[in-house]
Amino acid sequence: MHIRTAAIAVLAAGLLLTACGSDQAEQRAKPSRAPSDEFLGAIVDHPVHSWDDKGPTQRELLAYPPKWCEALKQGHSVDYLFSAAQGRLYPIGEDWGTEKSDAYQVLIMAVKAYCPPYHGRVVQELRDSGVY
C-alpha cells in the first residue's frame, strides 16, 4: 500500500514539474510586444490633451523615442533633450504642439517602452526638478 501511495506522489510531482516547466517554456516562447506598440498603447491609455485638436501622426511621434534613447545613452539630461539650442528633441511639429507637462509624460512613456534602463533616471530627474 505504501509503495502505491509513494508512486502516486512521485507521478503527481512529476506532472506538476512538467506543467510548471511547460508554462515557463511558453512564457519564454511568447514574443514580447514591440516598443512602438507598447508606446502607442500607453499614449492611447493616457491621452495627451494638448493633442486633442491637432497632434502628430504616428510616424512623426515614433521618430522621437529612438533619438531620445540615444541622447540618454550619451548621458544627456531631459533639459538637454528638450532644449531648442541643444538637443532640439521637443515633441512639436509644424502644425501641432505639446504642453510641457504632456511632453514629460510622453518622454516617460517612450523611455519605458524603448529604453527602460533610463526610465528611473528620467523620472528621478523630473522629480528633482519639481515637474513630476
PDB file of C-alpha atoms in Angstrom, residues 10-123:
ATOM      1  CA  VAL A  10       6.112  10.725  -7.423  1.00  0.00           C
ATOM      2  CA  LEU A  11       3.880  10.738 -10.508  1.00  0.00           C
ATOM      3  CA  ALA A  12       1.955  13.782  -9.251  1.00  0.00           C
ATOM      4  CA  ALA A  13       5.182  15.653  -8.504  1.00  0.00           C
ATOM      5  CA  GLY A  14       6.499  14.776 -11.956  1.00  0.00           C
ATOM      6  CA  LEU A  15       3.343  16.027 -13.628  1.00  0.00           C
ATOM      7  CA  LEU A  16       3.454  19.210 -11.577  1.00  0.00           C
ATOM      8  CA  LEU A  17       7.074  19.853 -12.535  1.00  0.00           C
ATOM      9  CA  THR A  18       6.296  19.136 -16.187  1.00  0.00           C
ATOM     10  CA  ALA A  19       3.351  21.529 -16.101  1.00  0.00           C
ATOM     11  CA  CYS A  20       5.457  24.256 -14.475  1.00  0.00           C
ATOM     12  CA  GLY A  21       8.240  23.684 -16.960  1.00  0.00           C
ATOM     13  CA  SER A  22       5.879  23.942 -19.932  1.00  0.00           C
ATOM     14  CA  ASP A  23       4.386  27.189 -18.542  1.00  0.00           C
ATOM     15  CA  GLN A  24       7.873  28.654 -18.293  1.00  0.00           C
ATOM     16  CA  ALA A  25       8.711  27.469 -21.811  1.00  0.00           C
ATOM     17  CA  GLU A  26       5.514  29.018 -23.142  1.00  0.00           C
ATOM     18  CA  GLN A  27       6.294  32.309 -21.409  1.00  0.00           C
ATOM     19  CA  ARG A  28       9.780  32.320 -22.924  1.00  0.00           C
ATOM     20  CA  ALA A  29       8.373  31.465 -26.368  1.00  0.00           C
ATOM     21  CA  LYS A  30       5.814  34.290 -26.356  1.00  0.00           C
ATOM     22  CA  PRO A  31       7.069  37.221 -28.393  1.00  0.00           C
ATOM     23  CA  SER A  32       7.325  40.420 -26.420  1.00  0.00           C
ATOM     24  CA  ARG A  33       5.460  43.492 -27.536  1.00  0.00           C
ATOM     25  CA  ALA A  34       7.280  45.796 -29.923  1.00  0.00           C
ATOM     26  CA  PRO A  35       8.387  49.037 -28.251  1.00  0.00           C
ATOM     27  CA  SER A  36       6.332  51.042 -30.756  1.00  0.00           C
ATOM     28  CA  ASP A  37       3.189  49.079 -29.858  1.00  0.00           C
ATOM     29  CA  GLU A  38       3.845  49.495 -26.142  1.00  0.00           C
ATOM     30  CA  PHE A  39       4.460  53.236 -26.558  1.00  0.00           C
ATOM     31  CA  LEU A  40       1.414  53.866 -28.755  1.00  0.00           C
ATOM     32  CA  GLY A  41      -0.706  51.779 -26.377  1.00  0.00           C
ATOM     33  CA  ALA A  42       0.456  53.937 -23.468  1.00  0.00           C
ATOM     34  CA  ILE A  43      -0.482  57.071 -25.429  1.00  0.00           C
ATOM     35  CA  VAL A  44      -3.964  55.646 -26.012  1.00  0.00           C
ATOM     36  CA  ASP A  45      -4.301  54.710 -22.325  1.00  0.00           C
ATOM     37  CA  HIS A  46      -3.071  58.155 -21.172  1.00  0.00           C
ATOM     38  CA  PRO A  47      -4.207  60.643 -23.811  1.00  0.00           C
ATOM     39  CA  VAL A  48      -2.114  63.731 -24.445  1.00  0.00           C
ATOM     40  CA  HIS A  49      -4.649  66.537 -24.114  1.00  0.00           C
ATOM     41  CA  SER A  50      -2.515  69.118 -25.849  1.00  0.00           C
ATOM     42  CA  TRP A  51      -3.041  66.966 -28.948  1.00  0.00           C
ATOM     43  CA  ASP A  52      -6.845  66.988 -28.657  1.00  0.00           C
ATOM     44  CA  ASP A  53      -7.277  69.434 -31.551  1.00  0.00           C
ATOM     45  CA  LYS A  54      -4.239  68.514 -33.615  1.00  0.00           C
ATOM     46  CA  GLY A  55      -1.460  66.078 -32.828  1.00  0.00           C
ATOM     47  CA  PRO A  56       1.361  64.236 -34.512  1.00  0.00           C
ATOM     48  CA  THR A  57       0.939  61.392 -36.933  1.00  0.00           C
ATOM     49  CA  GLN A  58       2.165  58.023 -35.703  1.00  0.00           C
ATOM     50  CA  ARG A  59       5.161  58.404 -37.994  1.00  0.00           C
ATOM     51  CA  GLU A  60       6.038  61.805 -36.529  1.00  0.00           C
ATOM     52  CA  LEU A  61       5.579  60.567 -32.984  1.00  0.00           C
ATOM     53  CA  LEU A  62       7.555  57.345 -33.454  1.00  0.00           C
ATOM     54  CA  ALA A  63      10.563  59.299 -34.725  1.00  0.00           C
ATOM     55  CA  TYR A  64      11.230  60.695 -31.232  1.00  0.00           C
ATOM     56  CA  PRO A  65      11.822  57.676 -28.944  1.00  0.00           C
ATOM     57  CA  PRO A  66      14.957  56.315 -30.659  1.00  0.00           C
ATOM     58  CA  LYS A  67      16.501  59.800 -30.672  1.00  0.00           C
ATOM     59  CA  TRP A  68      15.607  60.337 -27.016  1.00  0.00           C
ATOM     60  CA  CYS A  69      17.110  56.989 -26.065  1.00  0.00           C
ATOM     61  CA  GLU A  70      20.301  57.676 -27.994  1.00  0.00           C
ATOM     62  CA  ALA A  71      20.721  61.056 -26.299  1.00  0.00           C
ATOM     63  CA  LEU A  72      20.067  59.484 -22.878  1.00  0.00           C
ATOM     64  CA  LYS A  73      22.599  56.768 -23.655  1.00  0.00           C
ATOM     65  CA  GLN A  74      25.124  59.532 -24.330  1.00  0.00           C
ATOM     66  CA  GLY A  75      24.403  60.877 -20.838  1.00  0.00           C
ATOM     67  CA  HIS A  76      22.281  63.885 -21.769  1.00  0.00           C
ATOM     68  CA  SER A  77      19.560  65.251 -19.491  1.00  0.00           C
ATOM     69  CA  VAL A  78      15.886  65.851 -20.152  1.00  0.00           C
ATOM     70  CA  ASP A  79      16.647  69.582 -20.245  1.00  0.00           C
ATOM     71  CA  TYR A  80      19.181  68.893 -22.977  1.00  0.00           C
ATOM     72  CA  LEU A  81      16.702  66.766 -24.946  1.00  0.00           C
ATOM     73  CA  PHE A  82      14.018  69.437 -24.908  1.00  0.00           C
ATOM     74  CA  SER A  83      16.338  72.430 -25.338  1.00  0.00           C
ATOM     75  CA  ALA A  84      15.842  74.389 -28.576  1.00  0.00           C
ATOM     76  CA  ALA A  85      19.556  75.214 -28.569  1.00  0.00           C
ATOM     77  CA  GLN A  86      20.934  71.757 -27.728  1.00  0.00           C
ATOM     78  CA  GLY A  87      19.015  68.506 -28.221  1.00  0.00           C
ATOM     79  CA  ARG A  88      16.163  70.009 -30.229  1.00  0.00           C
ATOM     80  CA  LEU A  89      14.042  66.951 -29.499  1.00  0.00           C
ATOM     81  CA  TYR A  90      10.979  68.623 -28.021  1.00  0.00           C
ATOM     82  CA  PRO A  91       7.831  66.919 -29.395  1.00  0.00           C
ATOM     83  CA  ILE A  92       6.475  69.619 -31.697  1.00  0.00           C
ATOM     84  CA  GLY A  93       5.553  69.782 -35.357  1.00  0.00           C
ATOM     85  CA  GLU A  94       4.707  72.399 -37.923  1.00  0.00           C
ATOM     86  CA  ASP A  95       1.002  72.287 -37.111  1.00  0.00           C
ATOM     87  CA  TRP A  96       0.904  70.670 -33.664  1.00  0.00           C
ATOM     88  CA  GLY A  97       2.467  71.279 -30.298  1.00  0.00           C
ATOM     89  CA  THR A  98       2.811  69.684 -26.887  1.00  0.00           C
ATOM     90  CA  GLU A  99       2.411  71.334 -23.496  1.00  0.00           C
ATOM     91  CA  LYS A 100       5.498  70.890 -21.340  1.00  0.00           C
ATOM     92  CA  SER A 101       3.773  68.653 -18.774  1.00  0.00           C
ATOM     93  CA  ASP A 102       2.440  66.464 -21.587  1.00  0.00           C
ATOM     94  CA  ALA A 103       5.884  66.352 -23.208  1.00  0.00           C
ATOM     95  CA  TYR A 104       7.360  64.986 -19.971  1.00  0.00           C
ATOM     96  CA  GLN A 105       4.671  62.288 -19.824  1.00  0.00           C
ATOM     97  CA  VAL A 106       5.265  61.335 -23.467  1.00  0.00           C
ATOM     98  CA  LEU A 107       9.001  61.104 -22.791  1.00  0.00           C
ATOM     99  CA  ILE A 108       8.437  58.869 -19.758  1.00  0.00           C
ATOM    100  CA  MET A 109       6.150  56.556 -21.753  1.00  0.00           C
ATOM    101  CA  ALA A 110       8.663  56.400 -24.614  1.00  0.00           C
ATOM    102  CA  VAL A 111      11.622  55.663 -22.361  1.00  0.00           C
ATOM    103  CA  LYS A 112       9.687  52.957 -20.545  1.00  0.00           C
ATOM    104  CA  ALA A 113       8.931  51.240 -23.867  1.00  0.00           C
ATOM    105  CA  TYR A 114      12.126  51.870 -25.822  1.00  0.00           C
ATOM    106  CA  CYS A 115      14.978  52.150 -23.331  1.00  0.00           C
ATOM    107  CA  PRO A 116      13.791  51.039 -19.877  1.00  0.00           C
ATOM    108  CA  PRO A 117      17.262  51.188 -18.300  1.00  0.00           C
ATOM    109  CA  TYR A 118      16.967  55.004 -18.444  1.00  0.00           C
ATOM    110  CA  HIS A 119      13.404  55.177 -17.072  1.00  0.00           C
ATOM    111  CA  GLY A 120      14.383  55.568 -13.422  1.00  0.00           C
ATOM    112  CA  ARG A 121      16.949  58.217 -14.249  1.00  0.00           C
ATOM    113  CA  VAL A 122      14.463  60.269 -16.293  1.00  0.00           C
ATOM    114  CA  VAL A 123      11.741  60.027 -13.638  1.00  0.00           C
TER     115      VAL A 123
END
